[in-house]
Amino acid sequence: QVQLVESGGGLVQTGGSLRLSCVASGRTTSTYAMGWFRQAPGKEREFVATTRWSGGNAYSGEAAEFAKGRFTISRNAAENSVHLQMNSLNPEDTAVYFCAADSRGRGLRLSMGYDYWGQGTQVTVSS
């Protein structure tokens, strides 16, 4: 089993930045795909960004259209972690952000493709 613990959420003003972190324990996740999803009140969980193992120490990343140019996902295999740097935040980014891991390494944009989930961290952007 893999346990995922997120941190770094909080309250920020429009235009501000936050860095979310997710640390995995229980197994090495270096070959897993790891990503971020978010869920706003009354809305479905949506894809934010994901990373996939490309071999060796390399990872590729993919982000949702709304995240491109503002959010950056990164991996630290040695720390078994994934991070999400979020810049230029706006109130529409307010949501609970979830870390997810896919043991098959696919890194799909669909939440059903991930085996393990964290509890989520709240991000609130004030106007």
mmCIF file of C-alpha atoms in Angstrom:
data_model
loop_
_atom_site.group_PDB
_atom_site.id
_atom_site.type_symbol
_atom_site.label_atom_id
_atom_site.label_comp_id
_atom_site.label_asym_id
_atom_site.label_seq_id
_atom_site.Cartn_x
_atom_site.Cartn_y
_atom_site.Cartn_z
ATOM 1 C CA GLN A 1 0.000 0.000 0.000
ATOM 2 C CA VAL A 2 1.032 3.554 -0.659
ATOM 3 C CA GLN A 3 0.090 6.433 1.584
ATOM 4 C CA LEU A 4 0.061 9.957 0.193
ATOM 5 C CA VAL A 5 0.174 13.057 2.365
ATOM 6 C CA GLU A 6 -0.306 16.518 0.909
ATOM 7 C CA SER A 7 0.786 19.811 2.394
ATOM 8 C CA GLY A 8 1.143 23.427 1.390
ATOM 9 C CA GLY A 9 -2.434 24.535 0.952
ATOM 10 C CA GLY A 10 -3.772 27.704 2.470
ATOM 11 C CA LEU A 11 -5.349 31.087 1.892
ATOM 12 C CA VAL A 12 -3.800 33.414 -0.662
ATOM 13 C CA GLN A 13 -4.866 36.581 -2.445
ATOM 14 C CA THR A 14 -5.507 36.802 -6.163
ATOM 15 C CA GLY A 15 -2.220 36.810 -8.025
ATOM 16 C CA GLY A 16 -0.413 34.993 -5.250
ATOM 17 C CA SER A 17 1.440 31.688 -5.253
ATOM 18 C CA LEU A 18 1.407 28.422 -3.360
ATOM 19 C CA ARG A 19 3.537 25.305 -3.536
ATOM 20 C CA LEU A 20 1.826 22.026 -2.816
ATOM 21 C CA SER A 21 3.808 18.973 -1.830
ATOM 22 C CA CYS A 22 2.891 15.316 -1.671
ATOM 23 C CA VAL A 23 5.060 12.708 -0.010
ATOM 24 C CA ALA A 24 4.499 9.022 -0.592
ATOM 25 C CA SER A 25 5.299 6.287 1.906
ATOM 26 C CA GLY A 26 4.931 2.540 1.991
ATOM 27 C CA ARG A 27 6.555 1.862 -1.373
ATOM 28 C CA THR A 28 8.952 3.493 -3.763
ATOM 29 C CA THR A 29 6.915 5.386 -6.328
ATOM 30 C CA SER A 30 9.718 6.299 -8.726
ATOM 31 C CA THR A 31 8.100 4.415 -11.624
ATOM 32 C CA TYR A 32 4.567 5.461 -10.775
ATOM 33 C CA ALA A 33 2.735 8.276 -12.427
ATOM 34 C CA MET A 34 1.911 10.902 -9.833
ATOM 35 C CA GLY A 35 -0.411 13.779 -10.325
ATOM 36 C CA TRP A 36 -2.749 16.368 -8.925
ATOM 37 C CA PHE A 37 -6.498 16.745 -9.169
ATOM 38 C CA ARG A 38 -8.789 19.308 -7.625
ATOM 39 C CA GLN A 39 -12.400 19.499 -6.569
ATOM 40 C CA ALA A 40 -14.334 22.681 -5.962
ATOM 41 C CA PRO A 41 -17.603 22.717 -3.979
ATOM 42 C CA GLY A 42 -20.448 21.313 -6.048
ATOM 43 C CA LYS A 43 -18.165 20.316 -8.904
ATOM 44 C CA GLU A 44 -16.580 17.096 -10.079
ATOM 45 C CA ARG A 45 -12.966 16.277 -9.427
ATOM 46 C CA GLU A 46 -10.840 17.558 -12.304
ATOM 47 C CA PHE A 47 -7.365 16.877 -13.605
ATOM 48 C CA VAL A 48 -4.680 19.461 -12.895
ATOM 49 C CA ALA A 49 -1.327 17.922 -13.850
ATOM 50 C CA THR A 50 0.559 14.644 -13.887
ATOM 51 C CA THR A 51 4.073 13.268 -14.267
ATOM 52 C CA ARG A 52 5.132 9.975 -15.794
ATOM 53 C CA TRP A 53 8.376 8.089 -15.509
ATOM 54 C CA SER A 54 10.373 8.228 -18.757
ATOM 55 C CA GLY A 55 13.230 5.941 -17.710
ATOM 56 C CA GLY A 56 16.328 6.547 -15.626
ATOM 57 C CA ASN A 57 15.848 9.734 -13.657
ATOM 58 C CA ALA A 58 13.636 11.379 -16.252
ATOM 59 C CA TYR A 59 9.985 12.305 -15.963
ATOM 60 C CA SER A 60 7.573 13.884 -18.403
ATOM 61 C CA GLY A 61 4.767 16.183 -17.376
ATOM 62 C CA GLU A 62 1.353 17.145 -18.616
ATOM 63 C CA ALA A 63 -1.024 19.827 -17.406
ATOM 64 C CA ALA A 64 -4.597 20.868 -17.951
ATOM 65 C CA GLU A 65 -5.175 23.870 -20.190
ATOM 66 C CA PHE A 66 -6.127 26.126 -17.292
ATOM 67 C CA ALA A 67 -2.850 25.211 -15.550
ATOM 68 C CA LYS A 68 -0.464 25.793 -18.440
ATOM 69 C CA GLY A 69 1.756 28.794 -17.904
ATOM 70 C CA ARG A 70 0.727 29.109 -14.246
ATOM 71 C CA PHE A 71 1.244 25.715 -12.596
ATOM 72 C CA THR A 72 4.383 23.572 -12.686
ATOM 73 C CA ILE A 73 4.528 19.969 -11.574
ATOM 74 C CA SER A 74 7.805 18.384 -10.514
ATOM 75 C CA ARG A 75 9.037 15.107 -9.050
ATOM 76 C CA ASN A 76 11.735 14.220 -6.579
ATOM 77 C CA ALA A 77 12.244 10.476 -6.850
ATOM 78 C CA ALA A 78 14.765 10.398 -4.036
ATOM 79 C CA GLU A 79 12.194 11.927 -1.688
ATOM 80 C CA ASN A 80 9.286 9.938 -3.144
ATOM 81 C CA SER A 81 7.483 13.208 -3.669
ATOM 82 C CA VAL A 82 5.669 15.349 -6.202
ATOM 83 C CA HIS A 83 5.161 19.087 -6.043
ATOM 84 C CA LEU A 84 2.838 21.581 -7.652
ATOM 85 C CA GLN A 85 4.002 25.181 -7.911
ATOM 86 C CA MET A 86 0.985 27.392 -8.496
ATOM 87 C CA ASN A 87 1.419 31.003 -9.591
ATOM 88 C CA SER A 88 -0.991 33.747 -10.608
ATOM 89 C CA LEU A 89 -3.767 32.174 -8.607
ATOM 90 C CA ASN A 90 -7.328 33.409 -8.986
ATOM 91 C CA PRO A 91 -10.578 32.667 -7.112
ATOM 92 C CA GLU A 92 -11.503 30.007 -9.698
ATOM 93 C CA ASP A 93 -8.563 27.968 -8.406
ATOM 94 C CA THR A 94 -10.210 27.603 -5.020
ATOM 95 C CA ALA A 95 -10.630 23.879 -4.368
ATOM 96 C CA VAL A 96 -9.382 20.911 -2.440
ATOM 97 C CA TYR A 97 -6.281 19.647 -4.199
ATOM 98 C CA PHE A 98 -5.588 15.922 -4.177
ATOM 99 C CA CYS A 99 -2.378 14.052 -4.862
ATOM 100 C CA ALA A 100 -2.755 10.749 -6.695
ATOM 101 C CA ALA A 101 -0.490 7.873 -7.715
ATOM 102 C CA ASP A 102 -0.886 5.388 -10.562
ATOM 103 C CA SER A 103 1.142 2.216 -10.017
ATOM 104 C CA ARG A 104 0.793 1.320 -13.704
ATOM 105 C CA GLY A 105 2.572 4.505 -14.668
ATOM 106 C CA ARG A 106 0.022 5.686 -17.206
ATOM 107 C CA GLY A 107 -0.717 9.102 -15.722
ATOM 108 C CA LEU A 108 -4.148 9.510 -17.277
ATOM 109 C CA ARG A 109 -6.247 12.639 -17.036
ATOM 110 C CA LEU A 110 -9.017 10.536 -15.527
ATOM 111 C CA SER A 111 -9.220 10.139 -11.771
ATOM 112 C CA MET A 112 -10.265 6.509 -12.148
ATOM 113 C CA GLY A 113 -6.824 5.740 -13.478
ATOM 114 C CA TYR A 114 -5.125 6.293 -10.121
ATOM 115 C CA ASP A 115 -4.765 3.685 -7.387
ATOM 116 C CA TYR A 116 -3.875 5.840 -4.436
ATOM 117 C CA TRP A 117 -5.115 9.173 -3.174
ATOM 118 C CA GLY A 118 -4.192 11.607 -0.479
ATOM 119 C CA GLN A 119 -6.683 13.269 1.841
ATOM 120 C CA GLY A 120 -6.444 16.588 0.044
ATOM 121 C CA THR A 121 -5.298 20.062 0.969
ATOM 122 C CA GLN A 122 -7.499 23.149 0.799
ATOM 123 C CA VAL A 123 -6.501 26.036 -1.433
ATOM 124 C CA THR A 124 -8.515 29.219 -1.076
ATOM 125 C CA VAL A 125 -7.888 32.256 -3.250
ATOM 126 C CA SER A 126 -9.514 35.494 -2.124
ATOM 127 C CA SER A 127 -10.473 38.265 -4.523
#
